[in-house]
Amino acid sequence: MPRKGELSKTARASLANREEVNHLTGRICAKCGEPIMLKELQPVKVIGKGMVYYHKNHYSIQQ
């Protein structure tokens, strides 16, 4: 438990992550081959292949 007047561990981590809300991820779009910003990231789980990452506007269900 945090002491009186202190933030919990979860609240501190949330504040630390808020600074880098939209940053460049290490993921590459499977369709265009370019790096993806966090706000544009669309992870998709493909059976037998694992996770595949797309830009949100590049992903469509009929691929």
mmCIF file of C-alpha atoms in Angstrom:
data_model
loop_
_atom_site.group_PDB
_atom_site.id
_atom_site.type_symbol
_atom_site.label_atom_id
_atom_site.label_comp_id
_atom_site.label_asym_id
_atom_site.label_seq_id
_atom_site.Cartn_x
_atom_site.Cartn_y
_atom_site.Cartn_z
ATOM 1 C CA MET A 1 0.000 0.000 0.000
ATOM 2 C CA PRO A 2 1.304 3.466 -0.794
ATOM 3 C CA ARG A 3 1.725 5.854 2.085
ATOM 4 C CA LYS A 4 -0.632 8.747 2.535
ATOM 5 C CA GLY A 5 -0.148 11.287 -0.258
ATOM 6 C CA GLU A 6 1.793 8.883 -2.521
ATOM 7 C CA LEU A 7 0.655 7.292 -5.767
ATOM 8 C CA SER A 8 0.335 3.532 -6.143
ATOM 9 C CA LYS A 9 2.771 1.624 -8.337
ATOM 10 C CA THR A 10 0.138 1.338 -11.103
ATOM 11 C CA ALA A 11 -0.637 5.071 -11.010
ATOM 12 C CA ARG A 12 3.071 5.967 -11.214
ATOM 13 C CA ALA A 13 3.550 3.651 -14.202
ATOM 14 C CA SER A 14 0.505 5.159 -15.900
ATOM 15 C CA LEU A 15 1.896 8.682 -15.504
ATOM 16 C CA ALA A 16 5.276 7.571 -16.883
ATOM 17 C CA ASN A 17 3.668 5.997 -19.962
ATOM 18 C CA ARG A 18 1.498 9.034 -20.639
ATOM 19 C CA GLU A 19 4.538 11.045 -21.765
ATOM 20 C CA GLU A 20 5.163 8.821 -24.796
ATOM 21 C CA VAL A 21 1.573 8.312 -25.909
ATOM 22 C CA ASN A 22 2.312 8.176 -29.649
ATOM 23 C CA HIS A 23 5.813 6.895 -30.339
ATOM 24 C CA LEU A 24 7.416 4.845 -33.071
ATOM 25 C CA THR A 25 7.143 1.134 -32.305
ATOM 26 C CA GLY A 26 9.516 -1.581 -33.422
ATOM 27 C CA ARG A 27 6.732 -3.191 -35.470
ATOM 28 C CA ILE A 28 6.736 -3.211 -39.272
ATOM 29 C CA CYS A 29 3.512 -3.160 -41.317
ATOM 30 C CA ALA A 30 2.987 -6.479 -43.133
ATOM 31 C CA LYS A 31 1.365 -4.699 -46.088
ATOM 32 C CA CYS A 32 3.619 -1.679 -46.767
ATOM 33 C CA GLY A 33 6.814 -2.613 -44.869
ATOM 34 C CA GLU A 34 7.093 0.727 -42.997
ATOM 35 C CA PRO A 35 7.460 1.234 -39.199
ATOM 36 C CA ILE A 36 4.209 1.830 -37.324
ATOM 37 C CA MET A 37 3.403 4.607 -34.835
ATOM 38 C CA LEU A 38 1.644 3.396 -31.666
ATOM 39 C CA LYS A 39 -1.695 5.073 -32.460
ATOM 40 C CA GLU A 40 -1.738 3.435 -35.926
ATOM 41 C CA LEU A 41 -0.840 -0.085 -34.695
ATOM 42 C CA GLN A 42 -3.330 -2.875 -35.511
ATOM 43 C CA PRO A 43 -2.114 -6.249 -34.153
ATOM 44 C CA VAL A 44 -3.763 -9.324 -35.694
ATOM 45 C CA LYS A 45 -3.388 -12.904 -34.485
ATOM 46 C CA VAL A 46 -3.084 -15.318 -37.408
ATOM 47 C CA ILE A 47 -3.490 -19.026 -36.673
ATOM 48 C CA GLY A 48 -0.319 -20.921 -37.483
ATOM 49 C CA LYS A 49 1.673 -17.732 -38.065
ATOM 50 C CA GLY A 50 1.410 -15.800 -34.803
ATOM 51 C CA MET A 51 1.025 -12.027 -34.513
ATOM 52 C CA VAL A 52 1.034 -9.843 -37.633
ATOM 53 C CA TYR A 53 1.041 -6.035 -37.421
ATOM 54 C CA TYR A 54 -0.594 -3.498 -39.772
ATOM 55 C CA HIS A 55 -1.349 0.212 -39.921
ATOM 56 C CA LYS A 56 -5.022 0.574 -38.953
ATOM 57 C CA ASN A 57 -5.936 1.953 -42.393
ATOM 58 C CA HIS A 58 -4.057 -0.895 -44.178
ATOM 59 C CA TYR A 59 -5.848 -3.736 -42.385
ATOM 60 C CA SER A 60 -9.068 -5.169 -43.726
ATOM 61 C CA ILE A 61 -10.704 -8.494 -42.862
ATOM 62 C CA GLN A 62 -10.852 -9.644 -46.516
ATOM 63 C CA GLN A 63 -7.140 -10.133 -47.163
#
